[in-house]
Amino acid sequence: MIEIIPIRTVDEALALVAAFDGFPKDFTLAVHQSLLDPIGINMALITDRILARGWLPDGFEQRADHRLYRYREFA
């Protein structure tokens, strides 16, 4: 089993999104709870980059200390 290490900064998330070379259905982003601010600014910044790639959010799984986000292509 692969250990999932949740990202803790917006910069880490943006780098992972930019570096990924594949289909959005194959990309998951583990975001540590500490990055999930009450207003949602951090996820808005990340989602903006996701949308710029032509991807859409496709739900998430809540884990003990992070959320595991999934994505898909525009329909």
PDB file of N, CA and C in Angstrom:
ATOM      1  N   MET A   1       0.841  -1.183   0.000  1.00  0.00           N
ATOM      2  CA  MET A   1       0.000   0.000   0.000  1.00  0.00           C
ATOM      3  C   MET A   1       0.885   1.245   0.000  1.00  0.00           C
ATOM      4  N   ILE A   2       0.521   2.207  -0.827  1.00  0.00           N
ATOM      5  CA  ILE A   2       1.278   3.445  -0.933  1.00  0.00           C
ATOM      6  C   ILE A   2       0.847   4.397   0.182  1.00  0.00           C
ATOM      7  N   GLU A   3       1.833   4.954   0.875  1.00  0.00           N
ATOM      8  CA  GLU A   3       1.533   5.920   1.924  1.00  0.00           C
ATOM      9  C   GLU A   3       1.164   7.256   1.288  1.00  0.00           C
ATOM     10  N   ILE A   4       0.058   7.823   1.734  1.00  0.00           N
ATOM     11  CA  ILE A   4      -0.384   9.121   1.240  1.00  0.00           C
ATOM     12  C   ILE A   4       0.115  10.184   2.212  1.00  0.00           C
ATOM     13  N   ILE A   5       0.877  11.138   1.689  1.00  0.00           N
ATOM     14  CA  ILE A   5       1.351  12.253   2.503  1.00  0.00           C
ATOM     15  C   ILE A   5       0.601  13.498   2.033  1.00  0.00           C
ATOM     16  N   PRO A   6      -0.341  13.979   2.837  1.00  0.00           N
ATOM     17  CA  PRO A   6      -1.140  15.137   2.430  1.00  0.00           C
ATOM     18  C   PRO A   6      -0.279  16.398   2.271  1.00  0.00           C
ATOM     19  N   ILE A   7      -0.628  17.190   1.273  1.00  0.00           N
ATOM     20  CA  ILE A   7       0.056  18.464   1.077  1.00  0.00           C
ATOM     21  C   ILE A   7      -0.399  19.430   2.167  1.00  0.00           C
ATOM     22  N   ARG A   8       0.475  20.381   2.509  1.00  0.00           N
ATOM     23  CA  ARG A   8       0.186  21.334   3.574  1.00  0.00           C
ATOM     24  C   ARG A   8       0.275  22.784   3.126  1.00  0.00           C
ATOM     25  N   THR A   9       0.607  23.017   1.835  1.00  0.00           N
ATOM     26  CA  THR A   9       0.656  24.388   1.332  1.00  0.00           C
ATOM     27  C   THR A   9       0.000  24.459  -0.046  1.00  0.00           C
ATOM     28  N   VAL A  10      -0.472  25.643  -0.369  1.00  0.00           N
ATOM     29  CA  VAL A  10      -1.053  25.872  -1.688  1.00  0.00           C
ATOM     30  C   VAL A  10       0.009  25.674  -2.764  1.00  0.00           C
ATOM     31  N   ASP A  11       1.225  26.150  -2.501  1.00  0.00           N
ATOM     32  CA  ASP A  11       2.306  25.996  -3.480  1.00  0.00           C
ATOM     33  C   ASP A  11       2.580  24.529  -3.809  1.00  0.00           C
ATOM     34  N   GLU A  12       2.540  23.663  -2.800  1.00  0.00           N
ATOM     35  CA  GLU A  12       2.720  22.224  -3.047  1.00  0.00           C
ATOM     36  C   GLU A  12       1.630  21.705  -3.973  1.00  0.00           C
ATOM     37  N   ALA A  13       0.389  22.100  -3.697  1.00  0.00           N
ATOM     38  CA  ALA A  13      -0.736  21.641  -4.507  1.00  0.00           C
ATOM     39  C   ALA A  13      -0.603  22.116  -5.949  1.00  0.00           C
ATOM     40  N   LEU A  14      -0.270  23.393  -6.120  1.00  0.00           N
ATOM     41  CA  LEU A  14      -0.145  23.939  -7.473  1.00  0.00           C
ATOM     42  C   LEU A  14       0.970  23.254  -8.249  1.00  0.00           C
ATOM     43  N   ALA A  15       2.051  22.934  -7.568  1.00  0.00           N
ATOM     44  CA  ALA A  15       3.154  22.225  -8.229  1.00  0.00           C
ATOM     45  C   ALA A  15       2.730  20.825  -8.662  1.00  0.00           C
ATOM     46  N   LEU A  16       1.983  20.129  -7.818  1.00  0.00           N
ATOM     47  CA  LEU A  16       1.514  18.789  -8.175  1.00  0.00           C
ATOM     48  C   LEU A  16       0.567  18.830  -9.366  1.00  0.00           C
ATOM     49  N   VAL A  17      -0.335  19.809  -9.372  1.00  0.00           N
ATOM     50  CA  VAL A  17      -1.277  19.948 -10.487  1.00  0.00           C
ATOM     51  C   VAL A  17      -0.515  20.238 -11.774  1.00  0.00           C
ATOM     52  N   ALA A  18       0.441  21.150 -11.723  1.00  0.00           N
ATOM     53  CA  ALA A  18       1.206  21.521 -12.914  1.00  0.00           C
ATOM     54  C   ALA A  18       2.064  20.370 -13.430  1.00  0.00           C
ATOM     55  N   ALA A  19       2.597  19.567 -12.532  1.00  0.00           N
ATOM     56  CA  ALA A  19       3.518  18.498 -12.923  1.00  0.00           C
ATOM     57  C   ALA A  19       2.815  17.244 -13.433  1.00  0.00           C
ATOM     58  N   PHE A  20       1.537  17.092 -13.137  1.00  0.00           N
ATOM     59  CA  PHE A  20       0.832  15.861 -13.500  1.00  0.00           C
ATOM     60  C   PHE A  20       0.644  15.790 -15.006  1.00  0.00           C
ATOM     61  N   ASP A  21       0.993  14.644 -15.571  1.00  0.00           N
ATOM     62  CA  ASP A  21       0.852  14.411 -17.003  1.00  0.00           C
ATOM     63  C   ASP A  21       0.013  13.159 -17.191  1.00  0.00           C
ATOM     64  N   GLY A  22      -1.277  13.361 -17.294  1.00  0.00           N
ATOM     65  CA  GLY A  22      -2.174  12.227 -17.439  1.00  0.00           C
ATOM     66  C   GLY A  22      -3.613  12.701 -17.456  1.00  0.00           C
ATOM     67  N   PHE A  23      -4.502  11.766 -17.307  1.00  0.00           N
ATOM     68  CA  PHE A  23      -5.929  12.073 -17.292  1.00  0.00           C
ATOM     69  C   PHE A  23      -6.355  12.515 -15.899  1.00  0.00           C
ATOM     70  N   PRO A  24      -7.292  13.466 -15.817  1.00  0.00           N
ATOM     71  CA  PRO A  24      -7.725  13.931 -14.496  1.00  0.00           C
ATOM     72  C   PRO A  24      -8.307  12.818 -13.632  1.00  0.00           C
ATOM     73  N   LYS A  25      -8.912  11.813 -14.232  1.00  0.00           N
ATOM     74  CA  LYS A  25      -9.483  10.713 -13.438  1.00  0.00           C
ATOM     75  C   LYS A  25      -8.401   9.925 -12.700  1.00  0.00           C
ATOM     76  N   ASP A  26      -7.152  10.065 -13.156  1.00  0.00           N
ATOM     77  CA  ASP A  26      -6.034   9.356 -12.529  1.00  0.00           C
ATOM     78  C   ASP A  26      -5.296  10.212 -11.497  1.00  0.00           C
ATOM     79  N   PHE A  27      -5.756  11.432 -11.292  1.00  0.00           N
ATOM     80  CA  PHE A  27      -5.103  12.366 -10.372  1.00  0.00           C
ATOM     81  C   PHE A  27      -5.922  12.487  -9.092  1.00  0.00           C
ATOM     82  N   THR A  28      -5.279  12.353  -7.961  1.00  0.00           N
ATOM     83  CA  THR A  28      -5.917  12.638  -6.680  1.00  0.00           C
ATOM     84  C   THR A  28      -5.020  13.601  -5.919  1.00  0.00           C
ATOM     85  N   LEU A  29      -5.650  14.420  -5.095  1.00  0.00           N
ATOM     86  CA  LEU A  29      -4.908  15.413  -4.333  1.00  0.00           C
ATOM     87  C   LEU A  29      -5.288  15.265  -2.865  1.00  0.00           C
ATOM     88  N   ALA A  30      -4.318  14.868  -2.052  1.00  0.00           N
ATOM     89  CA  ALA A  30      -4.530  14.723  -0.610  1.00  0.00           C
ATOM     90  C   ALA A  30      -4.213  16.063   0.049  1.00  0.00           C
ATOM     91  N   VAL A  31      -5.229  16.692   0.629  1.00  0.00           N
ATOM     92  CA  VAL A  31      -5.090  18.019   1.227  1.00  0.00           C
ATOM     93  C   VAL A  31      -5.264  17.895   2.738  1.00  0.00           C
ATOM     94  N   HIS A  32      -4.229  18.271   3.477  1.00  0.00           N
ATOM     95  CA  HIS A  32      -4.252  18.195   4.934  1.00  0.00           C
ATOM     96  C   HIS A  32      -5.322  19.138   5.489  1.00  0.00           C
ATOM     97  N   GLN A  33      -5.945  18.726   6.588  1.00  0.00           N
ATOM     98  CA  GLN A  33      -7.003  19.518   7.235  1.00  0.00           C
ATOM     99  C   GLN A  33      -6.548  20.941   7.537  1.00  0.00           C
ATOM    100  N   SER A  34      -5.284  21.131   7.865  1.00  0.00           N
ATOM    101  CA  SER A  34      -4.784  22.460   8.209  1.00  0.00           C
ATOM    102  C   SER A  34      -4.859  23.438   7.037  1.00  0.00           C
ATOM    103  N   LEU A  35      -4.950  22.925   5.818  1.00  0.00           N
ATOM    104  CA  LEU A  35      -5.035  23.772   4.630  1.00  0.00           C
ATOM    105  C   LEU A  35      -6.479  24.143   4.295  1.00  0.00           C
ATOM    106  N   LEU A  36      -7.424  23.472   4.921  1.00  0.00           N
ATOM    107  CA  LEU A  36      -8.844  23.717   4.645  1.00  0.00           C
ATOM    108  C   LEU A  36      -9.350  24.842   5.549  1.00  0.00           C
ATOM    109  N   ASP A  37      -9.056  26.073   5.149  1.00  0.00           N
ATOM    110  CA  ASP A  37      -9.431  27.237   5.950  1.00  0.00           C
ATOM    111  C   ASP A  37     -10.942  27.452   5.921  1.00  0.00           C
ATOM    112  N   PRO A  38     -11.499  28.098   6.949  1.00  0.00           N
ATOM    113  CA  PRO A  38     -12.959  28.261   7.058  1.00  0.00           C
ATOM    114  C   PRO A  38     -13.595  29.018   5.893  1.00  0.00           C
ATOM    115  N   ILE A  39     -12.870  29.924   5.288  1.00  0.00           N
ATOM    116  CA  ILE A  39     -13.436  30.715   4.189  1.00  0.00           C
ATOM    117  C   ILE A  39     -13.284  29.996   2.856  1.00  0.00           C
ATOM    118  N   GLY A  40     -12.305  29.140   2.734  1.00  0.00           N
ATOM    119  CA  GLY A  40     -12.120  28.358   1.520  1.00  0.00           C
ATOM    120  C   GLY A  40     -11.177  28.976   0.503  1.00  0.00           C
ATOM    121  N   ILE A  41     -10.404  29.953   0.922  1.00  0.00           N
ATOM    122  CA  ILE A  41      -9.511  30.635  -0.015  1.00  0.00           C
ATOM    123  C   ILE A  41      -8.452  29.680  -0.568  1.00  0.00           C
ATOM    124  N   ASN A  42      -7.872  28.863   0.267  1.00  0.00           N
ATOM    125  CA  ASN A  42      -6.833  27.940  -0.204  1.00  0.00           C
ATOM    126  C   ASN A  42      -7.364  27.004  -1.282  1.00  0.00           C
ATOM    127  N   MET A  43      -8.520  26.415  -1.060  1.00  0.00           N
ATOM    128  CA  MET A  43      -9.086  25.505  -2.062  1.00  0.00           C
ATOM    129  C   MET A  43      -9.548  26.263  -3.303  1.00  0.00           C
ATOM    130  N   ALA A  44      -9.945  27.526  -3.145  1.00  0.00           N
ATOM    131  CA  ALA A  44     -10.317  28.329  -4.315  1.00  0.00           C
ATOM    132  C   ALA A  44      -9.106  28.531  -5.222  1.00  0.00           C
ATOM    133  N   LEU A  45      -7.952  28.798  -4.624  1.00  0.00           N
ATOM    134  CA  LEU A  45      -6.725  28.974  -5.410  1.00  0.00           C
ATOM    135  C   LEU A  45      -6.348  27.685  -6.136  1.00  0.00           C
ATOM    136  N   ILE A  46      -6.462  26.574  -5.441  1.00  0.00           N
ATOM    137  CA  ILE A  46      -6.140  25.275  -6.039  1.00  0.00           C
ATOM    138  C   ILE A  46      -7.143  24.940  -7.137  1.00  0.00           C
ATOM    139  N   THR A  47      -8.418  25.143  -6.863  1.00  0.00           N
ATOM    140  CA  THR A  47      -9.466  24.825  -7.832  1.00  0.00           C
ATOM    141  C   THR A  47      -9.343  25.695  -9.073  1.00  0.00           C
ATOM    142  N   ASP A  48      -8.923  26.933  -8.921  1.00  0.00           N
ATOM    143  CA  ASP A  48      -8.704  27.802 -10.077  1.00  0.00           C
ATOM    144  C   ASP A  48      -7.692  27.172 -11.029  1.00  0.00           C
ATOM    145  N   ARG A  49      -6.621  26.625 -10.489  1.00  0.00           N
ATOM    146  CA  ARG A  49      -5.586  25.976 -11.309  1.00  0.00           C
ATOM    147  C   ARG A  49      -6.131  24.692 -11.936  1.00  0.00           C
ATOM    148  N   ILE A  50      -6.941  23.956 -11.179  1.00  0.00           N
ATOM    149  CA  ILE A  50      -7.581  22.733 -11.696  1.00  0.00           C
ATOM    150  C   ILE A  50      -8.473  23.073 -12.893  1.00  0.00           C
ATOM    151  N   LEU A  51      -9.285  24.102 -12.744  1.00  0.00           N
ATOM    152  CA  LEU A  51     -10.190  24.509 -13.824  1.00  0.00           C
ATOM    153  C   LEU A  51      -9.416  24.983 -15.050  1.00  0.00           C
ATOM    154  N   ALA A  52      -8.283  25.648 -14.826  1.00  0.00           N
ATOM    155  CA  ALA A  52      -7.456  26.124 -15.936  1.00  0.00           C
ATOM    156  C   ALA A  52      -6.913  24.959 -16.765  1.00  0.00           C
ATOM    157  N   ARG A  53      -6.792  23.796 -16.163  1.00  0.00           N
ATOM    158  CA  ARG A  53      -6.336  22.607 -16.898  1.00  0.00           C
ATOM    159  C   ARG A  53      -7.478  21.926 -17.647  1.00  0.00           C
ATOM    160  N   GLY A  54      -8.690  22.416 -17.442  1.00  0.00           N
ATOM    161  CA  GLY A  54      -9.837  21.801 -18.105  1.00  0.00           C
ATOM    162  C   GLY A  54     -10.426  20.653 -17.311  1.00  0.00           C
ATOM    163  N   TRP A  55     -10.123  20.619 -16.021  1.00  0.00           N
ATOM    164  CA  TRP A  55     -10.645  19.575 -15.141  1.00  0.00           C
ATOM    165  C   TRP A  55     -11.773  20.132 -14.278  1.00  0.00           C
ATOM    166  N   LEU A  56     -12.599  19.232 -13.787  1.00  0.00           N
ATOM    167  CA  LEU A  56     -13.646  19.582 -12.827  1.00  0.00           C
ATOM    168  C   LEU A  56     -13.462  18.759 -11.559  1.00  0.00           C
ATOM    169  N   PRO A  57     -13.790  19.334 -10.410  1.00  0.00           N
ATOM    170  CA  PRO A  57     -13.791  18.534  -9.179  1.00  0.00           C
ATOM    171  C   PRO A  57     -14.808  17.399  -9.308  1.00  0.00           C
ATOM    172  N   ASP A  58     -14.490  16.248  -8.726  1.00  0.00           N
ATOM    173  CA  ASP A  58     -15.363  15.079  -8.812  1.00  0.00           C
ATOM    174  C   ASP A  58     -15.510  14.409  -7.444  1.00  0.00           C
ATOM    175  N   GLY A  59     -15.608  15.232  -6.404  1.00  0.00           N
ATOM    176  CA  GLY A  59     -15.834  14.718  -5.062  1.00  0.00           C
ATOM    177  C   GLY A  59     -14.556  14.506  -4.277  1.00  0.00           C
ATOM    178  N   PHE A  60     -14.749  14.075  -3.044  1.00  0.00           N
ATOM    179  CA  PHE A  60     -13.614  13.800  -2.172  1.00  0.00           C
ATOM    180  C   PHE A  60     -13.992  12.767  -1.133  1.00  0.00           C
ATOM    181  N   GLU A  61     -12.959  12.164  -0.543  1.00  0.00           N
ATOM    182  CA  GLU A  61     -13.126  11.253   0.594  1.00  0.00           C
ATOM    183  C   GLU A  61     -12.539  11.931   1.814  1.00  0.00           C
ATOM    184  N   GLN A  62     -13.290  11.945   2.890  1.00  0.00           N
ATOM    185  CA  GLN A  62     -12.767  12.483   4.142  1.00  0.00           C
ATOM    186  C   GLN A  62     -11.964  11.394   4.839  1.00  0.00           C
ATOM    187  N   ARG A  63     -10.726  11.697   5.165  1.00  0.00           N
ATOM    188  CA  ARG A  63      -9.855  10.781   5.890  1.00  0.00           C
ATOM    189  C   ARG A  63      -9.592  11.363   7.274  1.00  0.00           C
ATOM    190  N   ALA A  64      -8.807  10.681   8.086  1.00  0.00           N
ATOM    191  CA  ALA A  64      -8.556  11.114   9.468  1.00  0.00           C
ATOM    192  C   ALA A  64      -7.965  12.522   9.537  1.00  0.00           C
ATOM    193  N   ASP A  65      -6.943  12.800   8.728  1.00  0.00           N
ATOM    194  CA  ASP A  65      -6.285  14.105   8.823  1.00  0.00           C
ATOM    195  C   ASP A  65      -6.245  14.866   7.498  1.00  0.00           C
ATOM    196  N   HIS A  66      -6.971  14.365   6.490  1.00  0.00           N
ATOM    197  CA  HIS A  66      -6.964  15.029   5.193  1.00  0.00           C
ATOM    198  C   HIS A  66      -8.184  14.643   4.371  1.00  0.00           C
ATOM    199  N   ARG A  67      -8.355  15.353   3.277  1.00  0.00           N
ATOM    200  CA  ARG A  67      -9.356  15.002   2.274  1.00  0.00           C
ATOM    201  C   ARG A  67      -8.618  14.575   1.014  1.00  0.00           C
ATOM    202  N   LEU A  68      -9.153  13.567   0.362  1.00  0.00           N
ATOM    203  CA  LEU A  68      -8.583  13.067  -0.877  1.00  0.00           C
ATOM    204  C   LEU A  68      -9.530  13.469  -2.017  1.00  0.00           C
ATOM    205  N   TYR A  69      -9.108  14.481  -2.776  1.00  0.00           N
ATOM    206  CA  TYR A  69      -9.941  15.032  -3.843  1.00  0.00           C
ATOM    207  C   TYR A  69      -9.717  14.287  -5.149  1.00  0.00           C
ATOM    208  N   ARG A  70     -10.817  14.129  -5.922  1.00  0.00           N
ATOM    209  CA  ARG A  70     -10.786  13.500  -7.241  1.00  0.00           C
ATOM    210  C   ARG A  70     -11.235  14.513  -8.293  1.00  0.00           C
ATOM    211  N   TYR A  71     -10.841  14.270  -9.531  1.00  0.00           N
ATOM    212  CA  TYR A  71     -11.158  15.187 -10.619  1.00  0.00           C
ATOM    213  C   TYR A  71     -11.580  14.422 -11.860  1.00  0.00           C
ATOM    214  N   ARG A  72     -12.207  15.145 -12.790  1.00  0.00           N
ATOM    215  CA  ARG A  72     -12.649  14.540 -14.051  1.00  0.00           C
ATOM    216  C   ARG A  72     -12.543  15.583 -15.149  1.00  0.00           C
ATOM    217  N   GLU A  73     -12.695  15.129 -16.389  1.00  0.00           N
ATOM    218  CA  GLU A  73     -12.675  16.046 -17.523  1.00  0.00           C
ATOM    219  C   GLU A  73     -14.016  16.763 -17.632  1.00  0.00           C
ATOM    220  N   PHE A  74     -14.012  17.929 -18.285  1.00  0.00           N
ATOM    221  CA  PHE A  74     -15.268  18.594 -18.593  1.00  0.00           C
ATOM    222  C   PHE A  74     -16.098  17.658 -19.444  1.00  0.00           C
ATOM    223  N   ALA A  75     -17.393  17.595 -19.197  1.00  0.00           N
ATOM    224  CA  ALA A  75     -18.275  16.690 -19.952  1.00  0.00           C
ATOM    225  C   ALA A  75     -18.572  17.223 -21.327  1.00  0.00           C
TER     226      ALA A  75
END
